[in-house]
N, CA, C and O of each residue as an XYZ file, in Angstrom:
676
protein
N       0.849     -1.224      0.076
C       0.039     -0.063      0.033
C       0.879      1.178     -0.064
O       1.663      1.416      0.854
N       0.788      1.999     -1.099
C       1.494      3.269     -0.870
C       0.631      4.370     -0.763
O      -0.320      4.161     -0.010
N       0.669      5.421     -1.258
C      -0.244      6.686     -0.868
C      -1.726      6.058     -0.917
O      -2.143      5.401     -1.871
N      -2.311      6.291      0.005
C      -3.824      6.046      0.339
C      -4.499      7.093      0.474
O      -3.969      8.107      0.928
N      -5.809      7.061      0.107
C      -6.735      8.295      0.407
C      -6.722      8.432      1.863
O      -6.545      7.491      2.637
N      -6.929      9.714      2.214
C      -7.091     10.034      3.691
C      -8.408      9.529      4.177
O      -8.565      9.385      5.389
N      -9.363      9.249      3.345
C     -10.517      8.763      3.731
C     -10.799      7.314      4.152
O     -11.750      6.898      4.814
N      -9.691      6.585      3.586
C      -9.615      5.209      3.861
C      -9.393      4.810      5.371
O      -8.461      5.254      6.041
N     -10.222      4.041      5.780
C     -10.327      3.642      7.227
C      -8.958      3.021      7.542
O      -8.455      3.341      8.620
N      -8.298      2.184      6.750
C      -7.179      1.352      6.819
C      -6.112      2.400      7.120
O      -5.385      2.346      8.112
N      -6.069      3.393      6.160
C      -5.085      4.488      6.327
C      -5.093      5.230      7.566
O      -4.050      5.522      8.150
N      -6.380      5.579      8.030
C      -6.558      6.324      9.150
C      -6.095      5.383     10.393
O      -5.662      5.925     11.410
N      -6.190      4.002     10.304
C      -5.686      3.075     11.405
C      -4.225      3.110     11.434
O      -3.612      3.194     12.498
N      -3.651      3.048     10.295
C      -2.318      3.088     10.078
C      -1.521      4.223     10.657
O      -0.449      4.070     11.243
N      -2.159      5.446     10.437
C      -1.610      6.719     10.990
C      -1.709      6.648     12.363
O      -0.745      7.034     13.025
N      -2.958      6.115     13.063
C      -2.994      5.965     14.497
C      -1.984      5.157     15.122
O      -1.409      5.591     16.120
N      -1.682      3.932     14.604
C      -0.677      3.096     15.004
C       0.739      3.774     14.938
O       1.552      3.727     15.862
N       0.932      4.392     13.772
C       2.246      5.151     13.821
C       2.368      6.263     14.753
O       3.488      6.529     15.190
N       1.277      6.998     15.139
C       1.400      8.136     16.102
C       1.573      7.503     17.494
O       2.271      8.034     18.357
N       0.900      6.330     17.681
C       1.127      5.682     18.969
C       2.485      4.994     19.091
O       3.001      4.866     20.201
N       3.041      4.577     18.052
C       4.516      4.115     17.949
C       5.337      5.176     18.356
O       6.194      5.056     19.231
N       5.066      6.353     17.664
C       6.032      7.611     17.813
C       6.005      7.977     19.371
O       7.059      8.100     19.993
N       4.811      8.138     19.946
C       4.771      8.455     21.382
C       5.530      7.493     22.106
O       6.295      7.897     22.981
N       5.418      6.184     21.847
C       6.022      5.154     22.761
C       7.614      5.213     22.443
O       8.406      4.930     23.342
N       8.013      5.539     21.316
C       9.384      5.692     21.081
C       9.965      6.888     21.615
O      11.146      6.877     21.962
N       9.269      7.905     21.717
C       9.536      9.258     22.409
C       9.789      9.008     23.823
O      10.735      9.555     24.389
N       8.947      8.164     24.463
C       8.912      7.891     25.805
C      10.232      7.105     25.998
O      10.971      7.438     26.923
N      10.548      6.153     25.237
C      11.677      5.295     25.354
C      12.816      6.058     25.453
O      13.662      5.744     26.291
N      12.983      7.033     24.718
C      14.212      7.733     24.417
C      14.337      8.574     25.789
O      15.467      8.718     26.255
N      13.384      9.057     26.362
C      13.591      9.883     27.530
C      13.803      9.041     28.818
O      14.377      9.417     29.840
N      13.146      7.645     28.542
C      13.522      6.824     29.665
C      15.132      6.302     29.554
O      15.756      6.111     30.598
N      15.736      6.093     28.309
C      17.103      5.719     28.269
C      17.889      6.971     28.720
O      18.929      6.812     29.359
N      17.451      8.171     28.427
C      18.309      9.334     28.986
C      18.254      9.400     30.433
O      19.261      9.860     30.972
N      17.305      9.044     31.168
C      16.939      9.002     32.427
C      17.925      7.984     33.108
O      18.594      8.310     34.088
N      17.977      6.797     32.568
C      18.851      5.700     33.031
C      20.243      5.935     32.957
O      21.015      5.479     33.801
N      20.661      6.719     31.858
C      21.995      6.850     31.564
C      22.459      8.002     32.607
O      23.563      7.870     33.136
N      21.754      8.990     32.881
C      22.073      9.975     33.970
C      22.303      9.439     35.243
O      23.209      9.838     35.973
N      21.394      8.410     35.582
C      21.401      7.772     36.825
C      22.664      7.007     36.950
O      23.309      7.149     37.989
N      23.129      6.158     35.955
C      24.414      5.504     35.911
C      25.571      6.586     36.165
O      26.464      6.476     37.005
N      25.409      7.492     35.408
C      26.643      8.407     35.357
C      26.785      9.267     36.795
O      27.876      9.539     37.295
N      25.525      9.637     37.354
C      25.605     10.219     38.636
C      26.002      9.447     39.816
O      26.529      9.845     40.855
N      25.589      8.064     39.399
C      25.746      7.108     40.664
C      27.200      6.677     40.642
O      27.765      6.367     41.691
N      27.907      6.648     39.302
C      29.371      6.517     39.160
C      30.072      7.534     39.753
O      31.026      7.227     40.468
N      29.770      8.745     39.588
C      30.680      9.802     40.034
C      30.505     10.012     41.655
O      31.417     10.308     42.428
N      29.275      9.815     41.958
C      29.089      9.722     43.460
C      29.855      8.627     44.303
O      30.531      8.894     45.298
N      29.693      7.542     43.857
C      30.526      6.432     44.461
C      31.976      6.709     44.355
O      32.708      6.458     45.312
N      32.493      7.267     43.130
C      33.935      7.349     42.824
C      34.375      8.395     43.853
O      35.288      8.104     44.626
N      33.813      9.538     43.909
C      34.426     10.580     44.813
C      34.013     10.347     46.180
O      34.867     10.646     47.015
N      32.991      9.918     46.590
C      32.590      9.611     47.780
C      33.508      8.665     48.436
O      34.001      8.985     49.518
N      33.806      7.455     47.852
C      34.810      6.401     48.257
C      36.215      6.976     48.552
O      36.832      6.779     49.599
N      36.635      7.700     47.521
C      38.060      8.386     47.519
C      38.027      9.294     48.688
O      38.975      9.189     49.466
N      37.103     10.171     48.954
C      37.038     11.110     49.954
C      37.068     10.371     51.347
O      37.838     10.692     52.252
N      36.207      9.413     51.417
C      36.174      8.610     52.721
C      37.542      7.876     52.893
O      38.093      7.901     53.993
N      38.069      7.263     51.899
C      39.235      6.493     52.154
C      40.333      7.492     52.397
O      41.053      7.257     53.368
N      40.578      8.540     51.700
C      41.758      9.321     51.914
C      41.560     10.244     53.241
O      42.507     10.664     53.907
N      40.195     10.497     53.526
C      40.113     11.303     54.678
C      40.482     10.432     55.964
O      41.046     10.940     56.934
N      40.136      9.130     55.906
C      40.435      8.247     56.840
C      41.957      8.066     56.975
O      42.482      8.038     58.088
N      42.601      7.953     55.939
C      44.036      7.490     55.822
C      44.827      8.685     56.366
O      45.833      8.494     57.049
N      44.344     10.036     56.044
C      45.237     11.037     56.326
C      44.911     11.625     57.620
O      45.658     12.474     58.108
N      43.730     11.193     58.280
C      43.332     11.794     59.628
C      43.958     10.977     60.615
O      43.812     11.416     61.756
N      44.608      9.925     60.517
C      45.069      8.982     61.427
C      46.651      8.758     61.211
O      47.190      9.006     60.132
N      47.228      8.349     62.143
C      48.685      7.855     61.817
C      48.617      6.495     61.436
O      48.720      5.556     62.226
N      48.422      6.390     60.088
C      48.420      5.112     59.540
C      49.761      4.799     58.853
O      50.571      5.673     58.543
N      49.941      3.398     58.627
C      51.183      2.899     58.074
C      51.250      3.427     56.592
O      50.278      3.242     55.861
N      52.232      3.998     56.187
C      52.370      4.583     54.765
C      52.225      3.303     53.873
O      51.632      3.428     52.801
N      52.700      2.138     54.222
C      52.804      1.019     53.241
C      51.322      0.580     53.097
O      50.907      0.319     51.968
N      50.525      0.486     54.135
C      49.179      0.333     54.151
C      48.210      1.245     53.174
O      47.274      0.873     52.466
N      48.747      2.547     53.374
C      48.033      3.488     52.602
C      48.283      3.237     51.216
O      47.342      3.300     50.426
N      49.682      2.901     50.744
C      49.857      2.747     49.417
C      48.997      1.500     48.822
O      48.512      1.589     47.694
N      48.834      0.409     49.568
C      48.207     -0.717     49.118
C      46.693     -0.274     48.982
O      46.058     -0.506     47.952
N      46.163      0.358     50.045
C      44.944      0.628     49.933
C      44.509      1.538     48.561
O      43.529      1.294     47.857
N      45.340      2.488     48.385
C      45.110      3.533     47.262
C      45.205      2.729     45.973
O      44.324      2.816     45.118
N      46.374      1.874     45.817
C      46.336      1.058     44.728
C      45.193      0.216     44.368
O      44.849      0.011     43.204
N      44.625     -0.260     45.393
C      43.533     -1.204     45.494
C      42.306     -0.369     45.078
O      41.482     -0.776     44.259
N      42.240      0.813     45.689
C      40.997      1.613     45.332
C      41.156      2.188     43.864
O      40.144      2.383     43.191
N      42.337      2.442     43.396
C      42.607      2.878     42.073
C      42.068      1.755     41.324
O      41.110      2.064     40.616
N      42.465      0.389     41.280
C      41.991     -0.566     40.478
C      40.445     -0.804     40.633
O      39.793     -1.135     39.642
N      39.899     -0.656     41.753
C      38.463     -0.774     41.925
C      37.894      0.485     41.066
O      36.925      0.357     40.317
N      38.492      1.542     41.220
C      37.850      2.640     40.384
C      37.957      2.539     38.874
O      37.049      2.931     38.142
N      39.052      2.021     38.436
C      39.044      1.779     36.961
C      38.047      0.620     36.650
O      37.475      0.576     35.561
N      37.850     -0.297     37.594
C      36.800     -1.422     37.103
C      35.307     -0.812     37.298
O      34.410     -1.276     36.595
N      35.023      0.191     38.211
C      33.898      0.811     38.174
C      33.754      1.599     37.025
O      32.666      1.574     36.450
N      34.721      2.338     36.565
C      34.509      3.258     35.344
C      34.282      2.391     34.193
O      33.408      2.711     33.388
N      34.991      1.298     34.016
C      34.793      0.335     32.896
C      33.294     -0.079     32.961
O      32.611     -0.038     31.938
N      32.834     -0.434     34.022
C      31.453     -0.895     34.170
C      30.500     -0.041     33.954
O      29.486     -0.443     33.384
N      30.600      1.189     34.319
C      29.718      2.249     34.016
C      29.753      2.631     32.505
O      28.730      2.945     31.897
N      30.969      2.588     31.944
C      31.063      2.934     30.453
C      30.353      1.850     29.695
O      29.641      2.100     28.723
N      30.555      0.678     30.144
C      29.843     -0.332     29.328
C      28.169     -0.352     29.465
O      27.412     -0.553     28.516
N      27.827     -0.142     30.612
C      26.533      0.098     30.929
C      25.886      1.157     30.156
O      24.819      1.018     29.557
N      26.547      2.158     30.200
C      26.093      3.672     29.563
C      26.211      3.292     27.974
O      25.173      3.488     27.342
N      27.160      2.852     27.344
C      27.325      2.530     26.017
C      26.146      1.639     25.582
O      25.640      1.878     24.486
N      25.656      0.630     26.339
C      24.771     -0.324     25.892
C      23.399      0.472     25.858
O      22.581      0.357     24.946
N      23.245      1.302     26.975
C      21.991      2.104     26.918
C      22.038      3.238     25.766
O      21.012      3.626     25.208
N      23.138      3.660     25.507
C      23.232      4.662     24.274
C      22.889      3.965     22.996
O      22.127      4.503     22.192
N      23.390      2.852     22.786
C      23.198      2.148     21.589
C      21.550      1.723     21.533
O      20.907      1.747     20.483
N      21.045      1.373     22.705
C      19.554      1.075     22.544
C      18.744      2.507     22.337
O      17.695      2.469     21.693
N      19.134      3.558     22.784
C      18.522      4.859     22.522
C      18.685      5.203     21.197
O      17.738      5.639     20.543
N      19.855      5.043     20.702
C      20.020      5.613     19.201
C      19.334      4.535     18.187
O      19.089      4.912     17.041
N      19.026      3.237     18.571
C      18.264      2.318     17.723
C      16.838      2.871     17.759
O      16.253      2.825     16.677
N      16.238      3.329     18.681
C      14.930      3.934     18.973
C      14.953      5.197     18.146
O      13.960      5.494     17.482
N      15.940      5.893     18.150
C      15.998      7.169     17.203
C      15.875      6.835     15.819
O      15.077      7.369     15.048
N      16.820      5.788     15.482
C      16.807      5.374     14.070
C      15.506      5.068     13.574
O      15.101      5.582     12.531
N      14.785      4.228     14.276
C      13.498      3.632     14.056
C      12.534      4.778     14.033
O      11.678      4.821     13.149
N      12.621      5.738     14.977
C      11.774      6.928     14.881
C      11.785      7.688     13.666
O      10.770      8.032     13.061
N      13.224      7.993     13.252
C      13.381      8.685     12.142
C      12.732      7.941     10.931
O      12.208      8.715     10.131
N      12.660      6.813     10.660
C      12.134      6.170      9.757
C      10.783      6.197      9.615
O      10.237      6.210      8.512
N      10.092      6.208     10.855
C       8.669      6.376     10.887
C       8.259      7.855     10.535
O       7.273      8.097      9.839
N       9.003      8.741     11.013
C       8.783     10.152     10.555
C       8.797     10.421      9.163
O       7.997     11.186      8.624
N       9.779      9.744      8.519
C       9.985      9.857      7.063
C       8.925      9.262      6.178
O       8.582      9.698      5.079
N       8.421      8.133      6.849
C       7.268      7.419      6.058
C       6.023      8.295      6.311
O       5.229      8.422      5.379
N       5.784      8.900      7.465
C       4.501      9.609      7.614
C       4.763     11.106      6.875
O       3.780     11.755      6.516
N       5.734     11.477      6.723
C       5.953     12.926      5.984
C       5.889     12.454      4.547
O       5.496     13.322      3.768
N       6.161     11.367      4.055
C       5.867     11.076      2.634
C       4.612     10.419      2.281
O       4.270     10.138      1.132
N       3.794     10.141      3.598
C       2.412      9.611      3.349
C       2.579      8.183      2.966
O       1.556      7.625      2.568
N       3.715      7.465      3.014
C       3.848      6.029      2.579
C       3.983      5.148      3.824
O       5.107      4.994      4.301
N       3.054      4.631      4.314
C       2.898      3.470      5.370
C       2.761      2.257      4.760
O       1.638      1.853      4.458
N       3.811      1.575      4.521
C       3.777      0.195      3.685
C       4.454     -0.721      4.564
O       4.681     -0.545      5.761
N       4.774     -1.785      3.810
C       5.518     -2.873      4.529
C       6.944     -2.624      4.827
O       7.617     -3.337      5.571
N       7.392     -1.514      4.173
C       8.921     -1.223      4.434
C       8.987     -0.610      5.799
O      10.069     -0.758      6.366
N       8.053      0.049      6.450
C       8.070      0.488      7.838
C       7.439     -0.340      8.896
O       7.390      0.017     10.073
N       6.909     -1.571      8.398
C       6.285     -2.424      9.374
C       7.408     -2.927     10.414
O       7.051     -3.248     11.548
N       8.626     -2.992     10.075
C       9.803     -3.444     10.842
C       9.948     -2.354     11.909
O      10.518     -2.760     12.921
N       9.580     -1.101     11.930
C       9.697     -0.220     12.900
C       8.479     -0.258     13.943
O       8.534      0.536     14.882
N       7.586     -0.966     13.862
C       6.451     -1.131     14.702
C       6.848     -2.118     15.853
O       6.024     -2.970     16.185
N       7.985     -2.056     16.440
C       8.342     -2.947     17.370
C       9.218     -2.334     18.487
O       9.531     -1.147     18.393
N       9.606     -3.029     19.474
C      10.641     -2.442     20.367
C      12.060     -2.322     19.670
O      12.711     -3.291     19.278
N      12.415     -1.106     19.579
C      13.646     -1.041     18.629
C      14.799     -1.129     19.379
O      15.811     -1.542     18.812
N      14.853     -0.760     20.775
C      16.079     -0.790     21.652
C      16.667     -2.030     21.640
O      17.885     -2.125     21.483
N      15.904     -3.082     21.798
C      16.398     -4.504     21.887
C      16.618     -5.116     20.580
O      16.965     -6.297     20.577
N      16.485     -4.549     19.546
C      16.388     -5.055     18.169
C      17.696     -5.641     17.743
O      17.683     -6.541     16.904
N      18.944     -5.168     18.298
C      20.226     -5.563     17.690
C      20.588     -4.695     16.475
O      19.923     -3.718     16.131
N      21.541     -5.070     15.940
C      21.956     -4.236     14.583
C      22.862     -3.164     14.991
O      23.263     -2.965     16.138
N      23.154     -2.468     13.903
C      24.122     -1.417     13.943
C      23.263     -0.119     13.425
O      23.842      0.875     12.986
N      21.866     -0.206     13.510
C      21.150      1.030     13.117
C      21.525      2.152     13.794
O      21.524      3.201     13.150
N      21.867      2.181     15.018
C      22.243      3.349     15.919
C      23.623      4.056     15.343
O      23.734      5.282     15.361
N      24.472      3.355     14.926
C      25.722      4.078     14.407
C      25.682      5.052     13.373
O      26.614      5.840     13.210
N      24.479      5.047     12.535
C      24.209      5.804     11.264
C      23.478      7.123     11.790
O      23.397      8.100     11.045
N      22.970      7.143     13.023
C      22.216      8.394     13.453
C      23.063      9.481     13.771
O      24.042      9.278     14.490
N      22.777     10.781     13.260
C      23.587     11.898     13.535
C      23.581     12.075     15.116
O      22.560     12.013     15.801
N      24.625     12.261     15.508
C      24.934     12.600     16.932
C      25.471     11.327     17.814
O      25.925     11.461     18.950
N      25.378     10.332     17.271
C      25.792      9.131     18.119
C      27.295      9.160     18.170
O      27.747      8.865     19.276
N      27.962      9.375     17.464
C      29.433      9.211     17.607
C      30.100     10.374     18.745
O      31.030     10.150     19.521
N      29.452     11.468     18.617
C      29.921     12.701     19.583
C      29.464     12.182     20.896
O      30.202     12.219     21.880
N      28.235     11.689     20.930
C      27.718     11.332     22.241
C      28.523     10.046     22.765
O      28.930      9.999     23.926
N      28.686      9.235     22.049
C      29.678      7.890     22.398
C      30.905      8.467     23.002
O      31.215      8.176     24.157
N      31.694      9.361     22.194
C      32.877      9.749     22.630
C      32.780     10.473     23.934
O      33.738     10.364     24.700
N      31.728     11.214     24.300
C      31.645     11.946     25.709
C      31.764     10.908     26.718
O      32.337     11.134     27.784
N      31.247      9.764     26.433
C      31.376      8.775     27.575
C      32.722      8.556     28.051
O      32.974      8.443     29.251
N      33.566      8.496     27.168
C      35.111      8.408     27.612
C      35.524      9.462     28.456
O      36.296      9.182     29.373
N      35.081     10.821     28.280
C      35.293     11.862     29.205
C      34.650     11.608     30.471
O      35.299     11.749     31.508
N      33.364     11.225     30.497
C      32.564     11.116     31.702
C      33.281     10.101     32.487
O      33.628     10.421     33.624
N      33.529      9.033     32.088
C      34.234      7.893     32.717
C      35.751      7.836     32.898
O      36.262      7.304     33.883
N      36.454      8.406     31.906
C      37.928      8.427     31.962
C      38.536      9.422     32.790
O      39.406      9.111     33.604
N      38.117     10.659     32.631
C      38.724     11.849     33.275
C      38.786     11.794     34.659
O      39.827     12.098     35.242
N      37.548     11.356     35.394
C      37.798     11.332     36.791
C      38.624     10.365     37.377
O      39.248     10.650     38.399
N      38.719      9.117     36.797
C      39.863      8.030     37.203
C      41.153      8.737     36.987
O      41.921      8.910     37.933
N      41.443      9.179     35.716
C      42.729      9.847     35.392
C      43.163     10.915     36.315
O      44.350     11.098     36.584
N      42.235     11.591     36.780
C      42.465     12.743     37.861
C      42.783     12.342     39.137
O      43.495     12.988     39.906
N      42.198     11.145     39.402
C      42.369     10.484     40.729
C      43.864      9.829     40.782
O      44.574      9.809     41.787
N      44.184      9.323     39.562
C      45.522      8.743     39.520
C      46.528      9.789     39.463
O      47.525      9.583     40.156
N      46.486     10.950     38.739
C      47.318     11.983     38.765
C      47.383     12.580     40.115
O      48.490     12.867     40.572
N      46.398     12.777     40.744
C      46.319     13.442     42.448
C      47.205     12.377     43.241
O      48.146     12.721     43.956
N      46.802     11.008     43.041
C      47.725      9.885     43.847
C      49.245     10.090     43.530
O      50.091     10.042     44.423
N      49.529     10.305     42.311
C      50.829     10.428     41.983
C      51.631     11.593     42.534
O      52.743     11.500     43.054
N      50.861     12.799     42.338
C      51.465     13.874     42.814
C      51.501     14.007     44.358
O      52.292     14.754     44.933
N      50.611     13.250     44.971
C      50.595     13.013     46.378
C      51.683     12.131     46.966
O      51.867     12.021     48.178
N      52.445     11.464     45.962
C      53.389     10.409     46.271
C      52.825      9.123     46.660
O      53.565      8.319     47.225
N      51.512      8.803     46.411
C      50.870      7.673     46.920
C      50.873      6.582     45.764
O      50.354      5.495     46.018
N      51.323      6.765     44.744
C      51.192      5.874     43.569
C      52.381      5.795     42.838
O      52.439      5.093     41.828
């Protein structure tokens, strides 16, 4: 079915389904954004709270310097692991979000051109879990992905530099 009469009940049904799907996909995009920011803020809170707690305790007491070195090295390894875990979770959510955006773009294009045929039926599904590489072609994905390395890499690098400058690493 290509361009149909706007009086056709089937065409009206297809438009309604597409609108509902668009609303659902917009809600999914916002949900993915919310989840990603929770992961990011949780990561940064855990990272800096843990370091503040550990260093505050180590510097506030007469502790064994060898123990402080071992603890800070262990904490740095844990921090790197936490950063990698956060990065992987965030990257997974980002891919899912951009799959939804790619699907949404196809639906918008079909509606814009008035062609709701079998070529867009595949977009009437849960797009985030669909797999595939459709997310990579969406404008903004690459820069958004690269930002993750800043969010998860710079704080750990700053902690490592701070430890080095303090002579603890």
